[in-house]
Short mmCIF file of C-alpha atoms in Angstrom, two decimals:
data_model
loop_
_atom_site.label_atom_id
_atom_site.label_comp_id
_atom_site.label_asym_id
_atom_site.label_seq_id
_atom_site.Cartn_x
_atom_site.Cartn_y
_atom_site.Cartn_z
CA UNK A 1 -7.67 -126.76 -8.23
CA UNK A 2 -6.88 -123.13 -7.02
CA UNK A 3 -10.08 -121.44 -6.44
CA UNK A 4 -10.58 -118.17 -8.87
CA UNK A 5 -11.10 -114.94 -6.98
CA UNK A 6 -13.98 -113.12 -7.13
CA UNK A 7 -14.51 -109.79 -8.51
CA UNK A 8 -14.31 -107.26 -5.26
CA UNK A 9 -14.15 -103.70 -5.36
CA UNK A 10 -10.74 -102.11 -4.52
CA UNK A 11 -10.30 -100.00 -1.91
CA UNK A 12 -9.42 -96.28 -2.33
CA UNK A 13 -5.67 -95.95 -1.80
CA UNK A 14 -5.43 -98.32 -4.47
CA UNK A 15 -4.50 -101.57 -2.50
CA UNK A 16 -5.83 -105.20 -3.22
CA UNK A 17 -9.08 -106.24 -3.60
CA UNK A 18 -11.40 -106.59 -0.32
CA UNK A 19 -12.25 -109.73 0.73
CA UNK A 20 -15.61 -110.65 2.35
CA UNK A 21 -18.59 -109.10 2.03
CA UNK A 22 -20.95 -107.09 3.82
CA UNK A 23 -19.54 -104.34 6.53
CA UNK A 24 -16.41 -105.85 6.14
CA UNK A 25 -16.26 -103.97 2.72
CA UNK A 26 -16.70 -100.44 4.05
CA UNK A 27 -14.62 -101.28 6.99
CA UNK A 28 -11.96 -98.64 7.62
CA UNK A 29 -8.90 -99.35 7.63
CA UNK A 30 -5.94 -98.97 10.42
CA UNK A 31 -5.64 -95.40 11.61
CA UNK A 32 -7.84 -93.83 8.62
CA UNK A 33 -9.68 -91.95 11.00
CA UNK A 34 -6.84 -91.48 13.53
CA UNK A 35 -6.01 -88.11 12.51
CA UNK A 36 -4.44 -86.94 9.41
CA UNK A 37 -5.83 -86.33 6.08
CA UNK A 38 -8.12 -89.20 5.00
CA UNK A 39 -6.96 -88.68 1.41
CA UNK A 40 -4.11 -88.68 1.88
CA UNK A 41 -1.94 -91.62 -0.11
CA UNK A 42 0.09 -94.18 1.67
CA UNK A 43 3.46 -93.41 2.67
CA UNK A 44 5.97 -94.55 -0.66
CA UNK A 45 3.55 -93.91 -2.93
CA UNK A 46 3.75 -91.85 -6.12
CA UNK A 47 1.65 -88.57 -6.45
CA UNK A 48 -2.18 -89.26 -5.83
CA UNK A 49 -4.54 -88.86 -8.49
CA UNK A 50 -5.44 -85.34 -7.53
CA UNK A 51 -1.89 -84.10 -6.69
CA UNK A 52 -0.37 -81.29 -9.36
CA UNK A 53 3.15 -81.75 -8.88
CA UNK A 54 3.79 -78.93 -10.90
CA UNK A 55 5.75 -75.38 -9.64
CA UNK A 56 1.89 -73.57 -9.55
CA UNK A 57 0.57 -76.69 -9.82
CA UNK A 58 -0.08 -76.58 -13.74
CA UNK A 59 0.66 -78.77 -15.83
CA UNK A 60 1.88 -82.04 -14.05
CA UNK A 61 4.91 -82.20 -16.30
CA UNK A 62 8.45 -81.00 -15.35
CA UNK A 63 11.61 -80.50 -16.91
CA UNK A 64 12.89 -78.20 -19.96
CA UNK A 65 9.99 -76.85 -21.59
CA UNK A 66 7.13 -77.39 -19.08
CA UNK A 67 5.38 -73.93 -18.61
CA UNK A 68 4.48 -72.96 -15.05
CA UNK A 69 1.59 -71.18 -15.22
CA UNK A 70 1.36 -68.46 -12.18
CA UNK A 71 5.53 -67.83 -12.21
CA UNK A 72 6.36 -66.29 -15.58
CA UNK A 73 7.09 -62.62 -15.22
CA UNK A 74 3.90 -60.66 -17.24
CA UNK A 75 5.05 -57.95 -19.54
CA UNK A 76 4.31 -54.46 -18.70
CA UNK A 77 1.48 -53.01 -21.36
CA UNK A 78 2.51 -50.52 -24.04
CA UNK A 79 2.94 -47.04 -23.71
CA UNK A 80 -0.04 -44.92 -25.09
CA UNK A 81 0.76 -41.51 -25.76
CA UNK A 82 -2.16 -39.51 -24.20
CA UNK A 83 -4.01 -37.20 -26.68
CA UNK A 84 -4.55 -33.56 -25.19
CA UNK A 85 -7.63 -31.55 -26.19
CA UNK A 86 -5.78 -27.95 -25.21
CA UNK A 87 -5.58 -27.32 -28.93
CA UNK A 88 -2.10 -26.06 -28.33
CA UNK A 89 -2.58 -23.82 -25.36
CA UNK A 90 0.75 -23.32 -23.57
CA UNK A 91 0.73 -25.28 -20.22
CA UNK A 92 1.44 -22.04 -18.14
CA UNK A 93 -1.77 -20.09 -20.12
CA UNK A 94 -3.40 -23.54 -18.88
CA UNK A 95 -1.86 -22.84 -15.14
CA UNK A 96 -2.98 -19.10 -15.32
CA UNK A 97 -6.78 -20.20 -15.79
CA UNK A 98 -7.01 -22.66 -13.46
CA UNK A 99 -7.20 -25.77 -16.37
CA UNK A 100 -6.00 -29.16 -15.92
CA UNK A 101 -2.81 -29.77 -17.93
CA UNK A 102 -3.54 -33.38 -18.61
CA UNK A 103 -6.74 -33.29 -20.34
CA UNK A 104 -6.95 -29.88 -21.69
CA UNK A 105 -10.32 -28.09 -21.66
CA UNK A 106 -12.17 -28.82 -25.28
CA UNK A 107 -14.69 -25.99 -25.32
CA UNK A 108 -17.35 -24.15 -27.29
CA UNK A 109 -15.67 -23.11 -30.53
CA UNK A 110 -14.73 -19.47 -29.76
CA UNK A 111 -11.01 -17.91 -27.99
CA UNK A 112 -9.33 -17.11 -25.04
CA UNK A 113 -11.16 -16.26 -21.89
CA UNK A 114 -12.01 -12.53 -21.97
CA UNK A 115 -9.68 -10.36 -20.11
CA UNK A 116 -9.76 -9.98 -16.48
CA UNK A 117 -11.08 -13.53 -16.14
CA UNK A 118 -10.74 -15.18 -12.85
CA UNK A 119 -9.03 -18.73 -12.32
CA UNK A 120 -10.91 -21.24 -12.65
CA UNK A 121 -13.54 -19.07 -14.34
CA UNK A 122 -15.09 -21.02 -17.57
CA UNK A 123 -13.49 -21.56 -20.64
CA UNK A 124 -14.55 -21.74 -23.77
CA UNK A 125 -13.10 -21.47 -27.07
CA UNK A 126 -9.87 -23.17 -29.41
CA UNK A 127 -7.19 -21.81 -26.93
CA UNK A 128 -4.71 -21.16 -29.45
CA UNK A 129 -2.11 -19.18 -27.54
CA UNK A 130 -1.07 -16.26 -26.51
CA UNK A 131 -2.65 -12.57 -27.63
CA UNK A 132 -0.59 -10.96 -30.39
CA UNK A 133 -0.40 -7.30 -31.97
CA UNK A 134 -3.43 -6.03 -34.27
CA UNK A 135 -1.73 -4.90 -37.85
CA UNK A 136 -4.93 -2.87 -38.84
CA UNK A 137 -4.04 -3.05 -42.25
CA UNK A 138 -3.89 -6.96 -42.45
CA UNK A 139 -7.26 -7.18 -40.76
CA UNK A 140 -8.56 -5.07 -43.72
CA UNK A 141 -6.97 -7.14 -46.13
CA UNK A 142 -7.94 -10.14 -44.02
CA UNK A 143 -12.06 -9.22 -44.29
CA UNK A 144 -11.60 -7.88 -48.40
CA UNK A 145 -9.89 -11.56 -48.75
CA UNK A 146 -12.61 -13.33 -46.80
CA UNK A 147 -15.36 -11.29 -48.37
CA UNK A 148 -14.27 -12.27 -52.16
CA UNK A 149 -13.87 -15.60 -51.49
CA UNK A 150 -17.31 -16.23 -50.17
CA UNK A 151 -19.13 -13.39 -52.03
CA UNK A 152 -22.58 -14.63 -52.25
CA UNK A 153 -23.20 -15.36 -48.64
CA UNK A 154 -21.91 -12.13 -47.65
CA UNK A 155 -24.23 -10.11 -50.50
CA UNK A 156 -27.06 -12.16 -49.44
CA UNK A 157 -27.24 -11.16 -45.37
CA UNK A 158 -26.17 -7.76 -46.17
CA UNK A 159 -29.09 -7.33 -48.34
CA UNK A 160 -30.90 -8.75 -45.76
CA UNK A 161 -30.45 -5.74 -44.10
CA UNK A 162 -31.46 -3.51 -46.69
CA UNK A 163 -34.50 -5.28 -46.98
CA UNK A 164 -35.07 -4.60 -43.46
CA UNK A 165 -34.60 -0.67 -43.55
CA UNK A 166 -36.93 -0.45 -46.62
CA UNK A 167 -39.55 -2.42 -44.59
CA UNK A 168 -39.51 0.07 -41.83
CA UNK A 169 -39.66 3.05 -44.64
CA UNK A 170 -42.64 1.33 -46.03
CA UNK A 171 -44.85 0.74 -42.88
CA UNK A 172 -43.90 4.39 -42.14
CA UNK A 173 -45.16 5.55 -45.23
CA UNK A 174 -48.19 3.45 -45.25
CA UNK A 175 -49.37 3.60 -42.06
CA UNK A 176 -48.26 7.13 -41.29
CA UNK A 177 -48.20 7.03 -37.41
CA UNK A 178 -48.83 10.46 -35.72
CA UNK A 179 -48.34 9.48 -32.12
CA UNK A 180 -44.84 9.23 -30.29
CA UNK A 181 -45.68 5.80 -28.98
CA UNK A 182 -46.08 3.48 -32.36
CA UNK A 183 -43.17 5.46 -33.63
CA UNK A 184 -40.52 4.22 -30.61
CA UNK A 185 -42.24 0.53 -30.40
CA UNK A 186 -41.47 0.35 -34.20
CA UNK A 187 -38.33 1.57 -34.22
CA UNK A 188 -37.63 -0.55 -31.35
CA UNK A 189 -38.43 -3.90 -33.62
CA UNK A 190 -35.95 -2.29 -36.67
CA UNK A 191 -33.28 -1.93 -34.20
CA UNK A 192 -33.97 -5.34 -32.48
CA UNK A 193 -33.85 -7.10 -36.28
CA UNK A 194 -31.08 -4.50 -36.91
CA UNK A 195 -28.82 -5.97 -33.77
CA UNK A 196 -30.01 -9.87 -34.74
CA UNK A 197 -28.64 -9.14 -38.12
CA UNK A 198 -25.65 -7.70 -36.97
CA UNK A 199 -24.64 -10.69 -34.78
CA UNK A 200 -25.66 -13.35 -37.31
CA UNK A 201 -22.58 -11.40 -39.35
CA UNK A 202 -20.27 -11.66 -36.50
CA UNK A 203 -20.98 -15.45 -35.96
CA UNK A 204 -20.03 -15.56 -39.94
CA UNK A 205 -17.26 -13.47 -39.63
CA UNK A 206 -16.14 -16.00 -36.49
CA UNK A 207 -16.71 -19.57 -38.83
CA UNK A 208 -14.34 -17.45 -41.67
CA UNK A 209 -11.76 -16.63 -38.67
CA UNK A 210 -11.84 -20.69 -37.83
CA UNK A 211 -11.31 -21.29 -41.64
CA UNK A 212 -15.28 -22.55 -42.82
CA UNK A 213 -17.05 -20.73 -45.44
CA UNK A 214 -20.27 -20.20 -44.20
CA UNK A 215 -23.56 -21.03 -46.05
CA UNK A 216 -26.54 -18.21 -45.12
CA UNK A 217 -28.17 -20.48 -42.68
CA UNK A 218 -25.11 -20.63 -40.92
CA UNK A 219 -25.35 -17.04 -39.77
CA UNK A 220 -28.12 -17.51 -37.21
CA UNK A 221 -26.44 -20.31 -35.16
CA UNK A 222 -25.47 -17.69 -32.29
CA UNK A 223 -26.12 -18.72 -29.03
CA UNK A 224 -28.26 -16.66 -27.61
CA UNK A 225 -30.63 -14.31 -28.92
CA UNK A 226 -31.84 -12.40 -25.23
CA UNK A 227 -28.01 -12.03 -24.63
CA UNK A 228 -27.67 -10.25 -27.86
CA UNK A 229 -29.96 -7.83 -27.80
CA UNK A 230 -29.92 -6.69 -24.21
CA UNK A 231 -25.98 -6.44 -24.85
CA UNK A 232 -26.70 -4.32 -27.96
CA UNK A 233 -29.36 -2.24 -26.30
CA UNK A 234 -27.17 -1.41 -23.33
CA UNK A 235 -24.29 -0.28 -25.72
CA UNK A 236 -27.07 1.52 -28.32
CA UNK A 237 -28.24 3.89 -24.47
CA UNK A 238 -25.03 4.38 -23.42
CA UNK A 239 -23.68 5.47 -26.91
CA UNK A 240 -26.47 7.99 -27.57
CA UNK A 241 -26.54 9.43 -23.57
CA UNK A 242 -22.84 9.92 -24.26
CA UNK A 243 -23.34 11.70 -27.57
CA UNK A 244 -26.28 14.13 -26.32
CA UNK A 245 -24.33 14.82 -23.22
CA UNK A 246 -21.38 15.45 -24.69
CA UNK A 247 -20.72 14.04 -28.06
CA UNK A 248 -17.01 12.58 -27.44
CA UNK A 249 -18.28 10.10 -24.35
CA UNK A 250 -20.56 9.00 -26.90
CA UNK A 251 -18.02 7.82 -29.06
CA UNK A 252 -15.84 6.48 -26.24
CA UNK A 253 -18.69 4.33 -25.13
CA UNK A 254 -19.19 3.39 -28.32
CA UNK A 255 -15.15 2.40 -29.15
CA UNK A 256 -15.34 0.43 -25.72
CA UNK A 257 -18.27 -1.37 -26.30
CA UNK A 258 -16.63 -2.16 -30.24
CA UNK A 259 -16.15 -6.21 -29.55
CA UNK A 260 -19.44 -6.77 -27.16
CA UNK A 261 -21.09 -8.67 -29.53
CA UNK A 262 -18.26 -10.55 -30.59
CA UNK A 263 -18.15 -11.79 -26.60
CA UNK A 264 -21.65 -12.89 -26.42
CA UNK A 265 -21.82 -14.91 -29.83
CA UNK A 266 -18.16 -16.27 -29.26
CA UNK A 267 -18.19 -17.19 -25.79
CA UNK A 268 -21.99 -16.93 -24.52
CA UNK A 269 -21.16 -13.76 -22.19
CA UNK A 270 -23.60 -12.30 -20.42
CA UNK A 271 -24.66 -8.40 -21.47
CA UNK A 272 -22.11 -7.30 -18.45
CA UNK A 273 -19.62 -9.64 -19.14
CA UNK A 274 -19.72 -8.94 -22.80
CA UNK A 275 -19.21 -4.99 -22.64
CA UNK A 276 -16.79 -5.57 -19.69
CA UNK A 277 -14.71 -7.66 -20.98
CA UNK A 278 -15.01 -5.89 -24.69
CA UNK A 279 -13.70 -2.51 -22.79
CA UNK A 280 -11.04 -4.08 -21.03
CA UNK A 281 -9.38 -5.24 -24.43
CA UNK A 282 -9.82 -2.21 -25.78
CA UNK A 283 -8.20 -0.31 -22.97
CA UNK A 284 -5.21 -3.03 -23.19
CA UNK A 285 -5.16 -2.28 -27.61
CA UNK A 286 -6.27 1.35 -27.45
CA UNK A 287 -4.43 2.81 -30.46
CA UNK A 288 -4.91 -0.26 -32.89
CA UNK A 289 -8.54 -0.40 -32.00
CA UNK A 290 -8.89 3.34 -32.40
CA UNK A 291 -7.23 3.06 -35.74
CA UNK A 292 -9.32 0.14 -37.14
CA UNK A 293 -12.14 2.46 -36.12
CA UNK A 294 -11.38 5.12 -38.29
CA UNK A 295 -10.74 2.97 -41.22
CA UNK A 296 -13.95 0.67 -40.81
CA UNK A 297 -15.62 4.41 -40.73
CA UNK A 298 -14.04 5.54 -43.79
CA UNK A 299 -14.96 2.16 -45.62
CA UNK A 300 -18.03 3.08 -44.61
CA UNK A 301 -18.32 6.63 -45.53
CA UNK A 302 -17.65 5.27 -48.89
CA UNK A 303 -20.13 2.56 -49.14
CA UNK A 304 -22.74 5.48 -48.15
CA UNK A 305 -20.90 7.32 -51.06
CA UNK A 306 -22.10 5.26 -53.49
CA UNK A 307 -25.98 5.30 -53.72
CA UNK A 308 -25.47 2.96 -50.04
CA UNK A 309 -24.75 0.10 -52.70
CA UNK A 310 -21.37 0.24 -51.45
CA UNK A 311 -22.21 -0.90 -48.21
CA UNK A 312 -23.10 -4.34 -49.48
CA UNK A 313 -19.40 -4.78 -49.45
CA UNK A 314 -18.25 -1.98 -46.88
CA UNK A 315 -20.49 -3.66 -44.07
CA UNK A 316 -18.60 -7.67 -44.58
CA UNK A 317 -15.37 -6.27 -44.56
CA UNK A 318 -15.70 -4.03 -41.51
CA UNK A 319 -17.04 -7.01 -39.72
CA UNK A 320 -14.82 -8.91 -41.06
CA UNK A 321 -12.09 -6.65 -39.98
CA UNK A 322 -13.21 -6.56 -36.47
CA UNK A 323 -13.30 -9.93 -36.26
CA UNK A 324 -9.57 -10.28 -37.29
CA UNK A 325 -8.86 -8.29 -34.46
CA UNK A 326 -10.78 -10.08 -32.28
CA UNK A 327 -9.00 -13.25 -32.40
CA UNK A 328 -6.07 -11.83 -32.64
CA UNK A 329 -6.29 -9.69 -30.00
CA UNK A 330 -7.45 -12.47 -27.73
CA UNK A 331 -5.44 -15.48 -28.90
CA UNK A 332 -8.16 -17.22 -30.51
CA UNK A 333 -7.73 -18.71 -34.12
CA UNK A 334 -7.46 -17.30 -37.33
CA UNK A 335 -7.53 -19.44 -40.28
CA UNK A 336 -5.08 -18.36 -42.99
CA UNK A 337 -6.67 -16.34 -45.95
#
């Protein structure tokens, strides 16, 4: 009778069974270890188990259909139209300042950069394009428009200011000062309210320009208040030096420094800066601005006409007015009435 082999391990290149026992069953085989890749499968042999016969060596299938992972060609990702923040500034207004044309400069709301600016120099603002002409009667029209549309707002910081001037008349009157001293320090603080009124309506004036109605707290969100009232009390000396010298430099200071304010509640100028750049665009509009001087101090002269009721509207649409002329004159945006 045939004897039965015995269960034996096989060995790892998949041959026959091992006979024996003992070190005879880890013995290695002929020229294992004579160089060569231990692993390596028998010459004739079909793939080993860890061979990936495959063109990347994924999946181990070939023929029509098999995907070879690593050798397909990848599709190039989709075009994404990049979204500028220039708000329609024209590239070579872009060039001219020193602004990158592929990203725009998203600013402060406000307009162009003042006259005179240098390249590179800060921007702030919409950057709508370039300056056109002032039509001084549209920028009337513009601030009557503006002013009936958003009446209540308008009547309620103008009569701010009338509250203002009777509060000075009635510490006057009350407390009767006799010495020079009390009498400048408080005229001082009506002026200083005075000027802080006066640039809460020009930051108004600038939301109406960008096409927002403003509600009354919406007046005091000017940038800064020091700026504003070093700017106005630089223009305030110079105005009355000029008129006791002379009267007409006073007015000429005055016509120059016409859009100060605008500057430092628009684009955060400096008191310098402001009036600088404030004369500079008047110089470069002289006979438009010296027209919609006149006719803001006509309106005016009306409102004053009138019991100084009339100024409740006069003062909105002058500032108003400027306004219009602001932007416009600078490039900056002007909502549609």
């Amino acid at each position: 009778m045939a004897d039965t082999p015995s269960s034996a391990p096989k060995d790892p290149a998949g041959g026959t069974p091992q006979q024996g026992g003992g070190s005879e069953q880890f013995a290695a085989q002929p020229g294992q270890h004579e160089g060569g890749d231990p692993y390596a499968p028998p010459s004739g042999a079909g793939h080993a188990r860890h061979e990936m016969p495959g063109g990347a060596g994924y999946p181990q299938f070939e023929g029509p259909g098999a995907a070879q992972y690593g050798t397909e060609p990848l599709e190039p990702p989709p075009a994404v139209a990049t979204q500028h923040a220039s708000y329609g500034m024209p590239p070579q207004t872009q060039q001219q300042y020193g602004m990158p044309q592929e990203y725009g400069v998203p600013q402060q709301p406000g307009t162009m950069p003042p006259p005179g600016a240098a390249p590179g120099q800060p921007v702030y603002g919409y950057q709508l394009g370039t300056p056109t002409g002032l039509d001084v009667g549209h920028a009337l029209s513009y601030g009557l428009e503006k002013f009936r549309a958003n009446l209540a707002p308008w009547l309620g910081i103008t009569a701010l200011g009338v509250i203002i001037y009777l509060v000075f008349v009635l510490v006057v009157q009350t407390f009767e000062p006799n010495s020079l001293l009390p009498l400048v320090l408080l005229f001082l603080a009506v002026m200083a309210a005075l000027w802080l009124l006066q640039a809460a309506m020009v930051r108004g004036a600038l939301y109406e320009t960008d096409g927002v109605k403003p509600v009354f707290g919406s007046y005091f969100k000017f940038v800064n208040a020091g700026n504003v009232l070093l700017t106005a009390l630089l223009a305030f000396l110079g105005t009355w030096i000029g008129l006791a010298l002379c009267v007409l430099p006073g007015l000429v200071v005055g016509v120059l420094c016409m859009f100060a304010l605008h500057f430092v509640v628009d684009q955060d100028l400096g008191p310098f800066d402001a009036i600088k750049s404030s004369a500079t665009l008047v110089v470069g509009n002289i006979w438009p601005v010296v027209l919609l001087t006149l006719s803001v101090a006509v309106i005016t002269f009306l409102g004053l006409l009138l019991c100084g009721i009339g100024l409740l509207a006069a003062g909105p649409i002058s500032i108003l007015a400027v306004t219009y002329a602001y932007r416009t004159l600078t490039g900056g945006r002007v909502a549609a009435v």
